[in-house]
Amino acid sequence: MDTTPMMARAGLLQTSLIWVAYAVAVALVFVVAVITVFTWQTPYDRSKLVTTVAIVSLTSLLATVFLLPVDIALVSSTASASRGTKKDWATPERIDGILTTLKIVYYSLYSFDALLCLVVIPFAYFWYEEHDEVLEEEGRESWSTRFAQALKYTIAFIFLVIILFLVGFFVPAAAQDHGRHLDLDYFRRLLTNNKGEKALSFGLGLLMTLGTLLYVLYTGAGLALLPVSFIKSAPSISAPQLSATTASELEHNRELQRQIEMRNAGRIEAMSQKDRRELDLLLREERTLVRRQRLAAEARGEGQSTIIRIWTKTQAVFRPLKLVGGILLLFLSVILWISMLITAIDKAANSVCKSHCGYILGHINVFQPVNWVFVKAAKAFPVDYILMAFLILFLFSSSITGIASVGIRFLWVRIFQLKKGRTAPQALLIATVMQALIILAINYAVVNLLAPQYAMYGTQTFCQGFARFPSAQPDCTNHRDMIRPCSESLTDPLAKDVCTPTVMSTFLNRIVLNWPVFGAIDFWAQFAFLTVFLLVFITSLVRTPRLNLGEIDEEAQADEEEGLLASTSRRFGATWQDITGRARRTVGGSSGGQGYGTSGTNGTNSSH
């Protein structure tokens, strides 16, 4: 009986299940993106276009990263780890078909991500800045004029994309004679002569390197701060208690005001200077307490969107579990740090070609815990997929925590601050671009440092035994000691026939091999990442969290009219008006005059 059709159907079923699992993961990623955007953006100043672009961008970026476990599972499914051979259905044609499909999906998603970051998000930013409420109400601002203005400023980014592609297309990559440093066919095949593929690898390599710089600062800090924030999340004073305390202080304040007013009631002469100063001080304190009371109400979810209220209640219910979760995440962060340090030192000491190929490592020479866990978990798919999804979401959340803690800065100047439910549309778009670049760097870190062996070959093994006849594969069913894990440095011809590297590892290795400068920067930046994590980790453990009522008052004061980022938005609005030569008007008068007046008042109040 011919078992070939049955084997083929079994292979098709296995690969189909892997793609179905990916589709489910993308659906969950979409939910995560929606929750993330609606949780962080301000409810006062929303834009449908900005919200849509942010959700689509985050979904696409996470879907790109989540394609890695699919890549690993597909190449692993073609081989039998217990026998060290290719499965009967895994013919060269079927394997080429799987790899081609993966390449198409990878290139499509990466191209779409680059288009979002360099064209779509800048367009959404300028589209939002071009909005004028007065012109819209008067009918002088049409969709076409607003589109034309936004497109005019986006053209610069379109030219940037074209320049990046042309540079990658024409500038020569690493010389082919670098192959003398590479004694292996695998590395020689990575030196591509395809100009289109070389241009794409250059563009993504440049974006990945820029993302690595952000990844060092924000993800390094966030990886340490996120677990510690869980452990120290219990507030010094709860929102209801803060509200009750503020209400009591407010009642006492107003009682003192009534006493002063009653003491001076019926007096012909004016109020004494002492009473006037005391009354003015009480009035300023009253405004501060009213703002603090409103902020405490918002902390309980009053006046917020349904998602924010649900999230607030959920946090309160599960707050006792956050301590345990924080300890576990802290342990995970330390394990990740140790694993990255081990691999980085291993690469620096044992790379087959050092800086000529971006410190590609032939095989792991030291036990690395994260890689070991993934290799073992990959034998029970989708356990490894779930672990990889959790790892990616953990690093993604760490990046958000880092951006929220450090803020969006230019050098040491803070431009925007991210707060849950208080993030301006401009800050949301800029943070999305930063996340896009950081995710590219996370992809590099996962593949090259956290789980290099798992990310390259998955569970594939090969048999070093002898074949019964020339056209057959060696079978190590009864000789398990002759089964070896796949490694790109092995020169055994049998390994080349059985071991299929993942598309992602091949693509990233091609980038660092064709453009060694990118590989060198990305690699040595990992040591800076480890240093930032260590410094922030030690600092966050030593510092004691405290309730800062002054900061609460400042936030409430800034939120009184426009939200937490009111002053920053005005500064950016003024800059944009200088660029366009047009003043933005708002309903009810000039925003500029109101802005300066409010700033002055706020400054006075905040000093008390």
Short mmCIF file of N, CA and C in Angstrom, two decimals, residues 229-348:
data_model
loop_
_atom_site.label_atom_id
_atom_site.label_comp_id
_atom_site.label_asym_id
_atom_site.label_seq_id
_atom_site.Cartn_x
_atom_site.Cartn_y
_atom_site.Cartn_z
N SER A 229 7.57 47.80 39.13
CA SER A 229 6.32 48.54 39.25
C SER A 229 5.18 47.63 39.70
N PHE A 230 5.23 46.35 39.31
CA PHE A 230 4.24 45.39 39.80
C PHE A 230 4.41 45.17 41.30
N ILE A 231 5.66 45.02 41.73
CA ILE A 231 5.91 44.75 43.14
C ILE A 231 5.54 45.96 44.00
N LYS A 232 5.86 47.15 43.50
CA LYS A 232 5.60 48.37 44.27
C LYS A 232 4.32 49.07 43.83
N SER A 233 3.41 48.31 43.24
CA SER A 233 2.21 48.94 42.66
C SER A 233 1.20 49.35 43.71
N ALA A 234 1.24 48.73 44.88
CA ALA A 234 0.26 49.11 45.91
C ALA A 234 0.49 50.55 46.33
N PRO A 235 -0.48 51.44 46.13
CA PRO A 235 -0.27 52.86 46.41
C PRO A 235 -0.19 53.14 47.90
N SER A 236 0.50 54.23 48.24
CA SER A 236 0.59 54.63 49.64
C SER A 236 -0.78 55.02 50.18
N ILE A 237 -1.62 55.51 49.30
CA ILE A 237 -2.97 55.89 49.68
C ILE A 237 -3.89 55.55 48.53
N SER A 238 -4.99 54.89 48.80
CA SER A 238 -5.91 54.47 47.74
C SER A 238 -6.68 55.66 47.22
N ALA A 239 -7.27 55.48 46.02
CA ALA A 239 -8.05 56.56 45.43
C ALA A 239 -9.24 56.94 46.30
N PRO A 240 -10.01 55.99 46.85
CA PRO A 240 -11.10 56.39 47.74
C PRO A 240 -10.61 57.12 48.99
N GLN A 241 -9.48 56.65 49.55
CA GLN A 241 -8.95 57.32 50.73
C GLN A 241 -8.46 58.73 50.40
N LEU A 242 -7.79 58.86 49.24
CA LEU A 242 -7.34 60.18 48.80
C LEU A 242 -8.53 61.10 48.59
N SER A 243 -9.60 60.56 48.01
CA SER A 243 -10.80 61.36 47.79
C SER A 243 -11.42 61.79 49.11
N ALA A 244 -11.49 60.85 50.06
CA ALA A 244 -12.08 61.18 51.36
C ALA A 244 -11.23 62.21 52.11
N THR A 245 -9.90 62.03 52.09
CA THR A 245 -9.00 62.97 52.75
C THR A 245 -9.11 64.35 52.13
N THR A 246 -9.13 64.38 50.80
CA THR A 246 -9.25 65.66 50.10
C THR A 246 -10.57 66.33 50.40
N ALA A 247 -11.65 65.54 50.44
CA ALA A 247 -12.97 66.11 50.76
C ALA A 247 -12.98 66.72 52.16
N SER A 248 -12.33 66.03 53.12
CA SER A 248 -12.25 66.56 54.48
C SER A 248 -11.45 67.85 54.52
N GLU A 249 -10.32 67.89 53.83
CA GLU A 249 -9.50 69.10 53.79
C GLU A 249 -10.25 70.23 53.09
N LEU A 250 -10.99 69.88 52.03
CA LEU A 250 -11.75 70.89 51.31
C LEU A 250 -12.85 71.49 52.19
N GLU A 251 -13.53 70.64 52.98
CA GLU A 251 -14.58 71.12 53.87
C GLU A 251 -13.99 72.03 54.94
N HIS A 252 -12.81 71.64 55.47
CA HIS A 252 -12.15 72.48 56.47
C HIS A 252 -11.73 73.81 55.86
N ASN A 253 -11.24 73.77 54.63
CA ASN A 253 -10.81 75.01 53.95
C ASN A 253 -11.99 75.96 53.79
N ARG A 254 -13.10 75.44 53.34
CA ARG A 254 -14.28 76.30 53.12
C ARG A 254 -14.86 76.81 54.43
N GLU A 255 -14.73 76.03 55.49
CA GLU A 255 -15.18 76.49 56.79
C GLU A 255 -14.34 77.68 57.26
N LEU A 256 -13.03 77.61 57.03
CA LEU A 256 -12.16 78.74 57.37
C LEU A 256 -12.50 79.97 56.54
N GLN A 257 -12.83 79.76 55.27
CA GLN A 257 -13.25 80.90 54.45
C GLN A 257 -14.53 81.53 55.00
N ARG A 258 -15.48 80.71 55.42
CA ARG A 258 -16.74 81.25 55.97
C ARG A 258 -16.47 82.02 57.26
N GLN A 259 -15.53 81.54 58.07
CA GLN A 259 -15.22 82.25 59.31
C GLN A 259 -14.65 83.63 59.03
N ILE A 260 -13.76 83.70 58.03
CA ILE A 260 -13.18 85.01 57.68
C ILE A 260 -14.25 85.93 57.13
N GLU A 261 -15.11 85.39 56.26
CA GLU A 261 -16.16 86.22 55.68
C GLU A 261 -17.15 86.69 56.75
N MET A 262 -17.50 85.82 57.70
CA MET A 262 -18.42 86.20 58.78
C MET A 262 -17.76 87.21 59.71
N ARG A 263 -16.44 87.06 59.93
CA ARG A 263 -15.74 87.99 60.80
C ARG A 263 -15.72 89.40 60.21
N ASN A 264 -15.74 89.46 58.90
CA ASN A 264 -15.69 90.77 58.24
C ASN A 264 -17.06 91.21 57.71
N ALA A 265 -18.12 90.43 57.98
CA ALA A 265 -19.45 90.81 57.51
C ALA A 265 -19.95 92.02 58.28
N GLY A 266 -20.53 92.96 57.57
CA GLY A 266 -21.09 94.16 58.19
C GLY A 266 -20.09 95.25 58.47
N ARG A 267 -18.81 94.99 58.17
CA ARG A 267 -17.79 96.02 58.41
C ARG A 267 -17.82 97.05 57.30
N ILE A 268 -17.77 98.32 57.72
CA ILE A 268 -17.80 99.40 56.72
C ILE A 268 -16.46 99.49 56.01
N GLU A 269 -15.37 99.41 56.79
CA GLU A 269 -14.06 99.51 56.15
C GLU A 269 -13.72 98.19 55.45
N ALA A 270 -12.70 98.27 54.59
CA ALA A 270 -12.30 97.10 53.81
C ALA A 270 -11.69 96.02 54.71
N MET A 271 -11.64 94.82 54.19
CA MET A 271 -11.05 93.70 54.91
C MET A 271 -9.57 93.98 55.19
N SER A 272 -9.13 93.59 56.36
CA SER A 272 -7.73 93.84 56.71
C SER A 272 -6.81 93.06 55.78
N GLN A 273 -5.58 93.58 55.66
CA GLN A 273 -4.61 92.93 54.77
C GLN A 273 -4.30 91.51 55.23
N LYS A 274 -4.28 91.27 56.53
CA LYS A 274 -4.00 89.93 57.05
C LYS A 274 -5.10 88.96 56.63
N ASP A 275 -6.38 89.38 56.80
CA ASP A 275 -7.48 88.51 56.39
C ASP A 275 -7.50 88.32 54.88
N ARG A 276 -7.18 89.39 54.12
CA ARG A 276 -7.17 89.27 52.66
C ARG A 276 -6.12 88.28 52.20
N ARG A 277 -4.91 88.34 52.77
CA ARG A 277 -3.87 87.39 52.39
C ARG A 277 -4.27 85.97 52.76
N GLU A 278 -4.87 85.80 53.95
CA GLU A 278 -5.29 84.47 54.38
C GLU A 278 -6.40 83.93 53.48
N LEU A 279 -7.33 84.82 53.10
CA LEU A 279 -8.43 84.39 52.23
C LEU A 279 -7.91 84.01 50.83
N ASP A 280 -6.99 84.79 50.31
CA ASP A 280 -6.41 84.48 49.00
C ASP A 280 -5.68 83.13 49.04
N LEU A 281 -4.96 82.90 50.13
CA LEU A 281 -4.25 81.64 50.26
C LEU A 281 -5.23 80.47 50.33
N LEU A 282 -6.35 80.66 51.06
CA LEU A 282 -7.35 79.62 51.15
C LEU A 282 -8.03 79.37 49.81
N LEU A 283 -8.24 80.43 49.02
CA LEU A 283 -8.85 80.26 47.71
C LEU A 283 -7.94 79.47 46.77
N ARG A 284 -6.65 79.77 46.80
CA ARG A 284 -5.72 79.01 45.97
C ARG A 284 -5.65 77.55 46.43
N GLU A 285 -5.64 77.34 47.73
CA GLU A 285 -5.63 75.97 48.25
C GLU A 285 -6.91 75.24 47.87
N GLU A 286 -8.04 75.95 47.86
CA GLU A 286 -9.31 75.33 47.48
C GLU A 286 -9.27 74.83 46.04
N ARG A 287 -8.73 75.67 45.13
CA ARG A 287 -8.63 75.25 43.73
C ARG A 287 -7.75 74.01 43.60
N THR A 288 -6.65 73.97 44.35
CA THR A 288 -5.77 72.79 44.31
C THR A 288 -6.49 71.55 44.82
N LEU A 289 -7.23 71.69 45.90
CA LEU A 289 -7.95 70.54 46.46
C LEU A 289 -9.06 70.06 45.53
N VAL A 290 -9.71 70.99 44.85
CA VAL A 290 -10.76 70.61 43.90
C VAL A 290 -10.15 69.80 42.75
N ARG A 291 -9.00 70.25 42.26
CA ARG A 291 -8.33 69.50 41.19
C ARG A 291 -7.91 68.11 41.68
N ARG A 292 -7.38 68.05 42.92
CA ARG A 292 -6.95 66.77 43.46
C ARG A 292 -8.14 65.83 43.63
N GLN A 293 -9.26 66.38 44.03
CA GLN A 293 -10.47 65.58 44.20
C GLN A 293 -10.94 65.02 42.86
N ARG A 294 -10.86 65.84 41.80
CA ARG A 294 -11.26 65.38 40.48
C ARG A 294 -10.31 64.29 39.97
N LEU A 295 -9.03 64.43 40.26
CA LEU A 295 -8.06 63.42 39.83
C LEU A 295 -8.29 62.11 40.56
N ALA A 296 -8.64 62.19 41.86
CA ALA A 296 -8.95 60.97 42.61
C ALA A 296 -10.20 60.29 42.05
N ALA A 297 -11.18 61.11 41.62
CA ALA A 297 -12.38 60.53 41.01
C ALA A 297 -12.04 59.83 39.70
N GLU A 298 -11.14 60.43 38.91
CA GLU A 298 -10.72 59.80 37.66
C GLU A 298 -9.96 58.51 37.93
N ALA A 299 -9.19 58.48 39.03
CA ALA A 299 -8.46 57.25 39.37
C ALA A 299 -9.42 56.11 39.69
N ARG A 300 -10.64 56.46 40.13
CA ARG A 300 -11.65 55.44 40.36
C ARG A 300 -12.42 55.11 39.10
N GLY A 301 -12.11 55.82 37.99
CA GLY A 301 -12.75 55.54 36.72
C GLY A 301 -13.90 56.45 36.38
N GLU A 302 -14.20 57.42 37.24
CA GLU A 302 -15.31 58.32 36.96
C GLU A 302 -14.97 59.26 35.82
N GLY A 303 -15.89 59.38 34.87
CA GLY A 303 -15.67 60.26 33.73
C GLY A 303 -14.75 59.70 32.67
N GLN A 304 -14.32 58.45 32.83
CA GLN A 304 -13.41 57.83 31.86
C GLN A 304 -14.20 56.91 30.93
N SER A 305 -13.52 56.44 29.90
CA SER A 305 -14.13 55.52 28.96
C SER A 305 -14.40 54.18 29.63
N THR A 306 -15.22 53.38 28.97
CA THR A 306 -15.57 52.08 29.54
C THR A 306 -14.33 51.20 29.70
N ILE A 307 -13.43 51.24 28.73
CA ILE A 307 -12.21 50.43 28.81
C ILE A 307 -11.37 50.83 30.01
N ILE A 308 -11.24 52.14 30.25
CA ILE A 308 -10.46 52.62 31.38
C ILE A 308 -11.10 52.18 32.69
N ARG A 309 -12.43 52.28 32.78
CA ARG A 309 -13.11 51.88 34.02
C ARG A 309 -12.94 50.38 34.28
N ILE A 310 -13.10 49.58 33.22
CA ILE A 310 -12.92 48.14 33.37
C ILE A 310 -11.49 47.83 33.80
N TRP A 311 -10.54 48.50 33.17
CA TRP A 311 -9.14 48.27 33.50
C TRP A 311 -8.85 48.67 34.95
N THR A 312 -9.43 49.77 35.42
CA THR A 312 -9.23 50.22 36.79
C THR A 312 -9.79 49.22 37.79
N LYS A 313 -10.99 48.72 37.53
CA LYS A 313 -11.60 47.74 38.41
C LYS A 313 -10.81 46.43 38.41
N THR A 314 -10.36 46.04 37.22
CA THR A 314 -9.58 44.80 37.12
C THR A 314 -8.29 44.90 37.91
N GLN A 315 -7.62 46.06 37.81
CA GLN A 315 -6.40 46.26 38.57
C GLN A 315 -6.65 46.17 40.07
N ALA A 316 -7.77 46.75 40.52
CA ALA A 316 -8.07 46.72 41.95
C ALA A 316 -8.34 45.30 42.44
N VAL A 317 -9.04 44.50 41.62
CA VAL A 317 -9.37 43.13 42.01
C VAL A 317 -8.13 42.26 42.10
N PHE A 318 -7.26 42.41 41.09
CA PHE A 318 -6.08 41.53 41.03
C PHE A 318 -4.83 42.14 41.64
N ARG A 319 -4.99 43.26 42.35
CA ARG A 319 -3.82 43.91 42.93
C ARG A 319 -3.03 43.00 43.87
N PRO A 320 -3.70 42.17 44.70
CA PRO A 320 -2.91 41.28 45.56
C PRO A 320 -2.04 40.30 44.78
N LEU A 321 -2.50 39.93 43.56
CA LEU A 321 -1.72 38.99 42.76
C LEU A 321 -0.57 39.67 42.02
N LYS A 322 -0.60 40.99 41.96
CA LYS A 322 0.46 41.70 41.23
C LYS A 322 1.80 41.55 41.91
N LEU A 323 1.80 41.42 43.23
CA LEU A 323 3.07 41.23 43.93
C LEU A 323 3.74 39.94 43.51
N VAL A 324 2.96 38.84 43.48
CA VAL A 324 3.51 37.56 43.05
C VAL A 324 3.93 37.62 41.59
N GLY A 325 3.06 38.21 40.75
CA GLY A 325 3.41 38.37 39.34
C GLY A 325 4.65 39.21 39.13
N GLY A 326 4.81 40.26 39.95
CA GLY A 326 5.99 41.10 39.84
C GLY A 326 7.26 40.36 40.19
N ILE A 327 7.17 39.52 41.21
CA ILE A 327 8.36 38.71 41.59
C ILE A 327 8.73 37.74 40.47
N LEU A 328 7.71 37.10 39.88
CA LEU A 328 7.98 36.18 38.78
C LEU A 328 8.57 36.91 37.57
N LEU A 329 8.03 38.07 37.26
CA LEU A 329 8.56 38.85 36.14
C LEU A 329 9.97 39.35 36.44
N LEU A 330 10.22 39.67 37.70
CA LEU A 330 11.57 40.09 38.08
C LEU A 330 12.55 38.94 37.87
N PHE A 331 12.14 37.75 38.27
CA PHE A 331 12.98 36.57 38.05
C PHE A 331 13.20 36.34 36.55
N LEU A 332 12.14 36.52 35.75
CA LEU A 332 12.27 36.36 34.30
C LEU A 332 13.23 37.40 33.71
N SER A 333 13.12 38.63 34.17
CA SER A 333 14.02 39.68 33.67
C SER A 333 15.48 39.35 33.96
N VAL A 334 15.74 38.86 35.15
CA VAL A 334 17.12 38.49 35.51
C VAL A 334 17.60 37.33 34.64
N ILE A 335 16.74 36.34 34.41
CA ILE A 335 17.11 35.21 33.56
C ILE A 335 17.40 35.68 32.14
N LEU A 336 16.57 36.58 31.62
CA LEU A 336 16.80 37.12 30.27
C LEU A 336 18.12 37.87 30.22
N TRP A 337 18.40 38.66 31.27
CA TRP A 337 19.65 39.42 31.31
C TRP A 337 20.86 38.49 31.32
N ILE A 338 20.78 37.45 32.15
CA ILE A 338 21.89 36.49 32.23
C ILE A 338 22.08 35.78 30.89
N SER A 339 20.98 35.37 30.27
CA SER A 339 21.06 34.65 28.99
C SER A 339 21.67 35.53 27.91
N MET A 340 21.24 36.80 27.86
CA MET A 340 21.79 37.71 26.86
C MET A 340 23.27 37.95 27.11
N LEU A 341 23.66 38.09 28.36
CA LEU A 341 25.07 38.30 28.68
C LEU A 341 25.91 37.10 28.27
N ILE A 342 25.41 35.89 28.55
CA ILE A 342 26.14 34.67 28.18
C ILE A 342 26.34 34.60 26.67
N THR A 343 25.26 34.82 25.91
CA THR A 343 25.37 34.74 24.45
C THR A 343 26.26 35.84 23.90
N ALA A 344 26.15 37.06 24.46
CA ALA A 344 26.97 38.17 23.96
C ALA A 344 28.45 37.89 24.17
N ILE A 345 28.81 37.40 25.35
CA ILE A 345 30.22 37.06 25.60
C ILE A 345 30.66 35.92 24.70
N ASP A 346 29.79 34.93 24.53
CA ASP A 346 30.10 33.79 23.66
C ASP A 346 30.34 34.26 22.23
N LYS A 347 29.50 35.18 21.74
CA LYS A 347 29.67 35.70 20.39
C LYS A 347 30.97 36.48 20.26
N ALA A 348 31.24 37.33 21.24
CA ALA A 348 32.45 38.15 21.17
C ALA A 348 33.71 37.29 21.18
#
